[in-house]
Amino acid sequence: MALKAQVLYDFTAEPGNNELTVKEGETITVTNKSIGGGWIEAQNSRGEVGLVPEDYIEVSRSVFDSHAYKSCENSNLSIIHHSPPFHPSLASLVHLSQASNGNDPWSAWNADPSGGTNNNWASNPEGTQTGKSAPDPWGNVSQGHPQAYQGPASLSSCFVFLLSLNMCRFPGFSKSGPELYLLCKQIAKGKDKLSIYAQVGEVGPVWSYPETQIDCIVADPKKGSKMYGLKSYIEYQITPNTTNRPVNHRYKHFDWLYERLLDKFGSAIPIPSLPDKQVTEGRFEEEFIKMRMERLQGWMSRMCRHPVISGSDVFQLFLTYKDEKDWKTGKRKAEKDETVGVMIFTTIEPEAADLDPLEVEQKCEQFSKFTKAMDDSVKEILTVGNEHWKRCTGPLPKEYQRIGKALQNLSTVFTSSGYQGESTLTDALTAAGKTYEEIAQLVAEQPKKDLHFLMETNNEYKGLLGCFPDTIGVHKAAIDKVKEGDKLVAANKITTQDKVAMSKRLSTMSYTLQAEMNHFHSNRIYDYNRVMQQYLEEQVKFYETIAGKLRQAHGQFTTM
């Protein structure tokens, strides 16, 4: 049977590249899936044949794939629905079990009597319109809720199943979600422990930070090609401060790293999404490449600042691989990592007594309310900042230009009077008019010097804040399961020893969450101090420059 695929995103063919232009929602027929390099050959309904990126389509079969079904049975997958056709590629679309179950992730902490209808927080995850044009770089599509499953354009015709990847990696254990960790009999062994210690005072648990801060520089973007020039891409040079030896990566490598970090740490640590993938024309334009490089730099810097992520094997591989063989070997090892999802908590070893669950719940509630309020404020800054940017680059410079032209026109009129002795005045009027034209240029250029960095920081935090509902949701689901401990013991589903182990493991999860809260707050204070200082310093320079020009113009008029 022919292999059909649904197009997820618009893709515009580049001239001379044998590519096929397709539209979102279009159904195409795969004619050759062995092209390689991330491409497939396909035919559209008009009979046109060409290449389409694999990442932009969702494949589905018209007949049931029995072999794939058997492989799922052998992996102890929990199948919940099997009437529509199945394709194994869907496995990569189902994220590790999260606690939100499709509801508002914040509802666990903030009860909404309306049933969630009055709370639009995370109800429409951003970033799902990848590749579509947006009116500004900080609009709703510029940053996603990274840890929320965003899926293909439509799942109505797909085989949908509930999957926890960990169930395949820990055979004989059929739990999902936090239960996989709370009651797991086969704890991962031989893994490095992640240290958390309880700091004296009100701050509480914090991560153990390295003595030397890891950092890296993303620079020197270069255009490369493969498949005899048919496939073009941009490659970036990343230089870590630990080795000072540059490595090269394409965007797809950054995307791979993001997926690995999300898979491994997403249940415990918010992993902000990458800058969106450009799928329409313009992806090789200098301005776009510069913006992407800057945002990749911001993402990498944030990952470097996290003591757990920056020290992980997969992140170190990304920064320090030696050659192509080392890179491929490291990739295979990372993709086989068993300590992923909620099993990451098996590597965490708090250095203090168990925490009080009630106190933890109260701190979580306070934190969730704060981050939701901060998310609203961040979005307000982005809206106001975007409006101001448009005004500074549009009508405001034109107003200054009109003032300048009007003054120069008045000078021309005065010159035509024929009256002797007014050249000083007319020259001064002309100079004042030109001053206002110069001010217009300064106003138009200023947002790139100050507002840009303020907007980028808030845009980054918008994405980061969107991760926390999922992280908190996992913890809330664990709390609820531990609360059911007595009932489970009474029903002989678990032993008393199991209940004690669950409580202890919940405490480990609580340490982790609080360490992450404190990491967020310390970074927030640092980031906003830094960006506001930078913004105000540039504003001061801007207004001092304008004041200097106005004083110079003022000095050309004689005192009567």
XYZ file of C-alpha atoms in Angstrom:
560
model
C 0.000 0.000 0.000
C 1.152 3.542 -0.722
C 2.547 5.457 2.213
C 0.564 8.641 2.818
C 1.673 11.647 4.842
C 0.062 14.793 6.138
C 2.003 18.047 5.877
C 2.428 19.738 9.262
C 3.977 23.029 8.119
C 4.185 25.071 4.925
C 7.368 24.429 2.965
C 8.473 26.583 0.031
C 10.804 25.005 -2.530
C 14.024 26.808 -3.343
C 14.676 27.313 -7.074
C 16.833 24.614 -8.657
C 16.825 22.338 -5.586
C 14.296 19.733 -6.797
C 12.157 20.533 -3.747
C 8.369 20.287 -3.575
C 6.244 23.196 -2.360
C 3.571 21.916 0.050
C 0.985 23.497 2.315
C -0.026 22.725 5.898
C -2.769 20.086 6.012
C -2.044 18.792 2.495
C -1.911 15.015 1.971
C 1.041 13.732 -0.054
C 2.250 10.304 -1.209
C 5.751 9.202 -0.200
C 7.489 7.833 -3.296
C 10.993 7.380 -1.868
C 11.893 7.523 1.829
C 15.518 6.444 1.297
C 16.831 9.820 0.124
C 18.682 10.440 3.388
C 19.860 13.667 4.960
C 16.451 14.350 6.527
C 14.561 14.395 3.187
C 11.941 12.196 1.528
C 10.667 12.201 -2.035
C 6.928 12.741 -2.354
C 4.153 13.422 -4.847
C 1.351 15.912 -4.263
C -2.241 15.714 -5.485
C -1.275 17.638 -8.639
C 1.185 14.925 -9.655
C 4.279 17.017 -8.916
C 7.228 15.135 -7.437
C 10.011 16.578 -5.324
C 11.808 16.556 -1.979
C 10.199 17.472 1.352
C 11.894 17.642 4.807
C 10.954 14.640 6.959
C 10.412 16.889 9.972
C 7.531 18.710 8.261
C 5.269 15.713 7.663
C 3.321 13.190 9.733
C 3.272 9.707 8.229
C 0.293 7.347 8.527
C -0.406 3.978 6.856
C -3.658 2.917 5.220
C -3.176 -0.615 6.599
C -2.311 -1.753 10.125
C 1.387 -2.382 10.736
C 1.279 -5.718 12.552
C 5.030 -5.897 13.009
C 5.083 -2.562 14.824
C 2.157 -3.673 16.960
C 3.995 -6.844 17.989
C 7.079 -4.825 18.900
C 4.897 -2.679 21.146
C 3.417 -5.769 22.798
C 6.902 -7.098 23.443
C 7.843 -3.783 25.072
C 4.923 -3.913 27.547
C 3.306 -0.808 26.082
C -0.091 0.095 27.466
C -2.381 0.441 24.440
C -5.545 2.391 25.084
C -7.027 2.717 21.606
C -6.429 0.848 18.377
C -9.282 1.431 15.974
C -7.487 3.880 13.631
C -4.346 2.744 11.756
C -1.026 2.760 13.606
C 2.436 3.859 12.577
C 5.550 3.484 14.754
C 6.650 7.048 14.079
C 3.954 8.159 16.513
C 6.050 6.817 19.373
C 8.414 9.742 18.983
C 5.493 12.157 19.308
C 4.250 10.955 22.682
C 6.136 12.705 25.454
C 7.042 11.019 28.702
C 4.006 10.781 30.963
C 3.176 14.138 32.547
C 0.778 14.815 35.382
C -1.412 17.425 33.766
C -3.549 14.913 31.822
C -4.562 17.651 29.402
C -5.972 19.951 32.096
C -4.637 23.332 33.141
C -1.375 22.362 34.893
C -1.861 25.130 37.434
C -5.286 23.899 38.525
C -3.692 21.486 40.971
C -2.559 24.478 43.014
C -5.139 27.135 42.175
C -8.664 25.752 42.136
C -10.835 27.447 39.546
C -14.560 27.258 40.324
C -15.284 27.755 36.654
C -13.523 24.504 35.868
C -10.626 26.212 34.183
C -12.656 28.174 31.674
C -11.519 31.484 33.159
C -7.848 30.558 33.201
C -6.126 30.730 29.861
C -2.697 29.968 31.305
C -1.010 27.486 28.951
C -4.378 26.701 27.361
C -3.009 27.524 23.929
C 0.668 26.514 23.866
C 2.762 28.920 21.881
C 5.254 27.807 19.296
C 2.864 25.423 17.536
C 2.734 27.658 14.477
C 6.390 27.068 13.642
C 7.402 28.655 10.390
C 4.353 30.860 9.957
C 4.886 34.541 9.616
C 4.509 36.670 12.720
C 4.100 40.429 12.989
C 7.016 40.745 15.413
C 9.869 38.620 16.801
C 8.338 38.559 20.278
C 4.775 37.615 19.316
C 2.854 34.572 20.509
C 4.630 32.233 18.122
C 8.184 33.128 19.041
C 8.492 30.984 22.129
C 6.673 27.819 23.093
C 5.675 26.005 26.232
C 8.538 23.578 25.683
C 7.526 20.711 27.924
C 3.922 20.631 26.781
C 3.220 18.035 24.109
C 2.374 19.954 20.955
C 1.978 17.105 18.511
C 1.033 17.092 14.839
C -1.664 19.190 13.197
C -4.248 16.457 13.702
C -4.316 13.197 15.658
C -7.828 12.232 14.611
C -6.588 9.782 11.974
C -3.655 8.450 13.982
C -3.233 5.486 16.271
C -3.026 7.003 19.750
C -1.504 5.111 22.620
C -0.266 5.896 26.113
C 3.446 5.368 26.369
C 6.020 5.793 29.080
C 9.395 5.145 27.500
C 10.734 4.044 30.853
C 8.407 1.038 30.929
C 10.456 -0.508 28.124
C 13.686 0.212 29.965
C 12.611 -1.249 33.302
C 10.862 -4.502 32.278
C 8.416 -6.088 34.663
C 7.198 -2.741 36.007
C 3.965 -1.500 34.510
C 3.459 1.769 36.357
C 3.460 5.154 34.629
C 4.064 8.754 35.612
C 5.544 9.418 39.091
C 4.598 5.871 40.176
C 7.364 4.604 37.946
C 9.839 6.175 40.354
C 7.864 6.010 43.614
C 7.337 2.238 43.431
C 9.987 1.060 40.999
C 11.792 -2.122 42.097
C 14.651 -1.686 39.653
C 16.468 1.535 40.462
C 19.067 2.535 37.891
C 22.586 1.692 39.025
C 26.030 3.037 38.291
C 24.893 6.588 37.658
C 26.503 9.681 39.115
C 24.488 11.201 41.912
C 23.270 14.790 41.623
C 23.947 16.634 44.849
C 21.376 18.824 46.586
C 22.018 20.284 49.993
C 19.798 22.208 52.407
C 21.153 25.710 52.790
C 20.861 27.227 56.253
C 18.232 29.968 56.376
C 15.006 30.628 54.504
C 16.178 29.734 51.000
C 16.021 25.967 51.509
C 17.456 23.237 49.213
C 19.810 24.335 46.439
C 21.803 22.517 43.792
C 25.500 21.883 44.316
C 27.166 24.368 41.952
C 30.580 23.772 40.314
C 33.531 25.881 41.383
C 34.122 27.038 37.795
C 31.162 28.304 35.769
C 30.832 26.634 32.375
C 30.140 28.949 29.456
C 30.398 28.902 25.666
C 30.332 31.231 22.666
C 28.106 30.602 19.641
C 29.588 32.383 16.621
C 30.836 32.246 13.031
C 27.769 30.927 11.167
C 28.682 29.377 7.817
C 26.549 28.004 5.031
C 27.176 24.371 4.147
C 25.598 21.876 1.782
C 25.216 18.158 1.218
C 23.584 15.825 -1.282
C 25.619 17.473 -4.069
C 24.411 20.914 -3.088
C 20.743 19.932 -2.933
C 20.511 20.357 0.842
C 21.793 23.611 2.362
C 22.171 24.439 6.023
C 23.844 26.847 8.448
C 26.524 25.551 10.789
C 27.532 27.388 13.958
C 30.834 27.296 15.839
C 30.532 26.661 19.590
C 33.571 27.273 21.789
C 33.355 26.231 25.477
C 35.508 27.983 28.059
C 36.565 24.623 29.478
C 38.546 23.551 26.398
C 38.669 26.665 24.184
C 38.394 24.184 21.308
C 35.584 24.997 18.853
C 33.063 22.400 17.669
C 30.556 22.808 14.850
C 26.819 22.179 15.033
C 23.799 22.658 12.802
C 20.399 23.678 14.130
C 19.265 20.033 13.936
C 22.030 19.163 16.430
C 20.757 21.806 18.843
C 17.286 20.323 18.373
C 18.639 16.850 19.144
C 20.284 18.160 22.318
C 17.036 19.837 23.388
C 15.087 16.588 22.920
C 17.664 14.614 24.906
C 17.666 17.133 27.774
C 13.865 17.222 27.764
C 13.670 13.433 27.789
C 16.215 13.097 30.580
C 15.528 16.065 32.852
C 12.071 17.337 31.849
C 10.268 15.776 34.829
C 12.539 17.579 37.289
C 14.012 20.603 35.533
C 12.248 23.083 33.214
C 13.945 22.935 29.798
C 13.122 26.046 27.726
C 12.557 25.461 24.036
C 14.909 26.449 21.249
C 14.215 29.410 18.984
C 11.681 28.324 16.389
C 12.686 26.500 13.261
C 12.393 28.582 10.077
C 10.588 26.584 7.384
C 9.784 29.247 4.803
C 12.004 31.293 2.551
C 14.473 33.615 4.228
C 16.216 31.073 6.437
C 19.571 31.973 4.877
C 19.119 35.728 5.119
C 21.755 37.506 7.187
C 19.289 39.130 9.606
C 17.556 35.819 10.362
C 20.858 33.986 10.861
C 22.064 36.725 13.210
C 18.835 36.586 15.252
C 18.919 32.788 15.458
C 22.574 32.789 16.511
C 21.842 35.314 19.262
C 18.934 33.242 20.561
C 20.930 30.010 20.395
C 23.622 31.815 22.395
C 21.034 32.801 25.007
C 19.700 29.234 25.200
C 23.170 27.720 25.517
C 24.198 30.272 28.159
C 21.141 29.384 30.243
C 21.915 25.661 29.943
C 25.537 26.321 30.900
C 24.416 28.128 34.040
C 22.436 25.125 35.275
C 24.720 22.945 37.423
C 22.923 19.690 36.597
C 22.416 20.200 32.867
C 25.858 21.669 32.206
C 27.538 18.750 33.938
C 25.521 16.035 32.191
C 27.200 13.657 29.755
C 24.968 14.630 26.845
C 25.638 18.356 27.262
C 29.378 17.786 27.625
C 29.302 15.652 24.472
C 27.680 18.529 22.584
C 30.413 20.945 23.709
C 33.519 18.785 23.617
C 33.204 15.910 21.127
C 36.537 15.200 19.414
C 35.533 14.000 15.962
C 32.634 12.576 13.957
C 33.127 9.096 15.386
C 33.110 10.436 18.951
C 29.953 12.436 18.199
C 28.062 9.441 16.760
C 29.173 7.129 19.576
C 28.084 9.683 22.181
C 24.744 10.181 20.448
C 23.987 6.454 20.498
C 24.911 6.257 24.174
C 22.689 9.241 25.038
C 19.746 7.807 23.116
C 20.035 4.539 25.078
C 20.159 6.299 28.449
C 17.771 4.536 30.842
C 17.782 7.247 33.499
C 15.210 9.465 31.835
C 11.857 10.976 32.771
C 10.890 10.463 36.401
C 13.771 7.985 36.782
C 16.118 10.998 36.921
C 15.097 11.229 40.586
C 16.980 7.957 41.227
C 20.229 9.875 40.678
C 19.376 12.592 43.210
C 20.688 12.297 46.734
C 19.636 15.042 49.191
C 22.085 15.747 51.981
C 19.512 16.426 54.697
C 16.488 14.953 56.472
C 13.160 14.316 54.738
C 10.983 17.351 54.092
C 7.555 18.057 55.533
C 5.024 17.386 52.694
C 2.601 20.058 53.957
C 5.332 22.711 54.004
C 6.402 21.652 50.515
C 2.844 21.987 49.199
C 2.596 25.503 50.617
C 5.871 26.528 48.977
C 4.739 25.035 45.685
C 1.469 26.919 45.828
C 3.274 30.187 46.558
C 5.750 29.562 43.736
C 3.069 28.633 41.213
C 1.101 31.797 41.994
C 4.255 33.886 41.671
C 5.330 32.381 38.339
C 1.842 32.737 36.892
C 1.759 36.408 37.921
C 5.270 36.870 36.528
C 4.198 35.263 33.259
C 1.377 37.812 32.956
C 3.774 40.678 33.661
C 6.370 39.377 31.210
C 3.759 39.157 28.468
C 2.648 42.716 29.300
C 6.243 43.970 28.916
C 6.519 42.171 25.581
C 3.263 43.738 24.375
C 4.145 47.252 25.529
C 7.732 46.907 24.316
C 6.619 45.714 20.899
C 4.233 48.654 20.561
C 6.993 51.068 21.588
C 9.418 49.448 19.131
C 6.941 49.908 16.286
C 6.385 53.528 17.279
C 10.138 54.228 17.460
C 10.757 52.708 14.048
C 7.610 54.098 12.425
C 5.581 57.219 13.272
C 7.899 58.808 15.876
C 10.937 59.315 13.574
C 8.579 60.643 10.911
C 7.282 63.252 13.377
C 10.831 64.437 14.091
C 11.556 64.483 10.347
C 8.469 66.628 9.750
C 9.604 69.088 12.431
C 13.040 69.239 10.810
C 11.608 69.810 7.331
C 9.219 72.467 8.612
C 12.078 74.411 10.256
C 14.170 74.205 7.104
C 11.229 75.357 4.997
C 10.793 78.334 7.314
C 14.501 79.132 6.877
C 14.054 79.059 3.083
C 11.115 81.439 3.334
C 13.146 83.842 5.524
C 16.005 83.754 3.004
C 13.650 84.819 0.208
C 12.640 88.030 2.058
C 15.605 89.985 0.668
C 16.112 91.584 4.061
C 19.792 92.102 4.936
C 21.327 90.888 8.209
C 19.252 87.783 8.914
C 21.679 85.134 7.584
C 22.634 84.160 11.144
C 18.995 83.387 11.908
C 18.350 81.458 8.697
C 21.540 79.423 9.123
C 20.559 78.609 12.697
C 17.040 77.574 11.599
C 18.494 75.299 8.927
C 20.875 73.736 11.461
C 18.001 73.205 13.934
C 15.968 71.493 11.194
C 18.848 69.154 10.376
C 19.277 68.427 14.080
C 15.715 67.145 14.268
C 16.330 64.948 11.239
C 19.371 63.503 13.008
C 17.247 62.923 16.102
C 14.747 61.042 13.939
C 17.526 58.687 12.855
C 18.679 58.190 16.445
C 15.139 57.367 17.566
C 14.731 54.781 14.790
C 18.032 53.062 15.644
C 17.720 53.160 19.438
C 15.476 50.089 20.063
C 18.209 47.807 18.700
C 20.619 49.244 21.270
C 18.502 48.946 24.409
C 14.938 47.665 24.028
C 16.113 44.642 22.042
C 17.947 43.096 25.003
C 15.087 43.787 27.399
C 12.645 42.144 24.986
C 14.889 39.118 24.387
C 15.293 38.527 28.118
C 11.544 38.672 28.701
C 10.888 36.478 25.692
C 13.314 33.914 27.114
C 11.566 34.039 30.484
C 8.183 33.646 28.843
C 9.341 30.299 27.487
C 10.968 29.286 30.763
C 7.867 30.136 32.808
C 5.779 28.047 30.438
C 7.755 24.955 31.506
C 6.967 25.108 35.210
C 3.340 23.887 35.112
C 4.514 20.511 33.786
C 7.341 20.240 36.312
C 5.047 21.158 39.205
C 2.363 18.845 37.806
C 4.689 15.831 38.075
C 5.362 16.695 41.709
C 1.686 17.236 42.480
C 0.797 13.854 40.976
C 3.447 12.249 43.200
C 1.996 13.952 46.293
C -1.479 12.671 45.434
C -0.154 9.140 44.959
C 1.652 9.165 48.308
C -1.543 10.415 49.967
C -3.261 7.289 48.648
C -0.620 5.150 50.390
C -2.850 3.969 53.246
C -5.606 2.930 50.835
C -3.126 1.054 48.672
C -1.736 -0.758 51.716
C -5.257 -1.638 52.881
C -6.050 -3.002 49.421
C -2.839 -5.081 49.494
C -1.598 -3.308 46.358
C 1.578 -2.196 48.117
C 3.325 -3.117 51.362
C 3.967 -0.889 54.352
C 7.627 -0.829 53.325
C 6.568 0.375 49.888
C 4.623 3.230 51.468
C 7.655 4.284 53.538
C 9.823 4.170 50.402
C 7.259 6.263 48.505
C 7.331 8.968 51.180
C 11.124 9.059 51.150
C 11.233 9.266 47.368
C 8.607 12.012 47.395
C 10.918 13.944 49.707
C 13.690 13.555 47.107
C 11.344 14.942 44.435
C 10.482 17.822 46.770
C 14.153 18.630 47.324
C 14.626 18.679 43.567
C 11.681 20.979 42.924
C 12.725 23.415 45.652
C 16.313 23.419 44.400
C 14.955 24.294 40.967
C 12.745 27.049 42.404
C 15.760 28.585 44.141
C 17.850 28.268 40.981
C 15.113 30.097 39.073
C 14.887 32.914 41.619
C 18.657 33.469 41.805
C 18.906 33.584 38.006
C 15.868 35.858 37.772
C 17.416 38.392 40.156
C 20.718 38.301 38.281
C 19.161 38.524 34.803
C 16.804 41.400 35.520
C 19.462 43.364 37.375
C 21.807 42.945 34.417
C 19.323 43.697 31.637
C 17.760 46.712 33.393
C 21.191 48.218 34.038
C 22.068 47.721 30.379
C 18.750 49.166 29.218
C 18.961 52.264 31.404
C 22.636 52.878 30.567
C 21.769 52.877 26.853
C 18.772 55.107 27.509
C 20.992 57.597 29.350
C 23.463 57.636 26.435
C 20.588 58.108 24.015
C 19.072 61.104 25.778
C 22.499 62.630 26.503
C 23.277 62.428 22.770
C 19.998 64.135 21.918
C 20.554 66.776 24.612
C 24.022 67.464 23.212
C 22.673 67.976 19.696
C 19.919 70.283 20.953
C 22.444 72.357 22.944
C 24.591 72.679 19.856
C 21.599 73.866 17.813
C 20.575 76.229 20.611
C 24.039 77.827 20.644
C 23.735 78.958 17.020
C 20.934 81.411 17.788
C 22.084 84.864 18.920
C 20.916 86.309 22.196
C 18.873 89.451 21.556
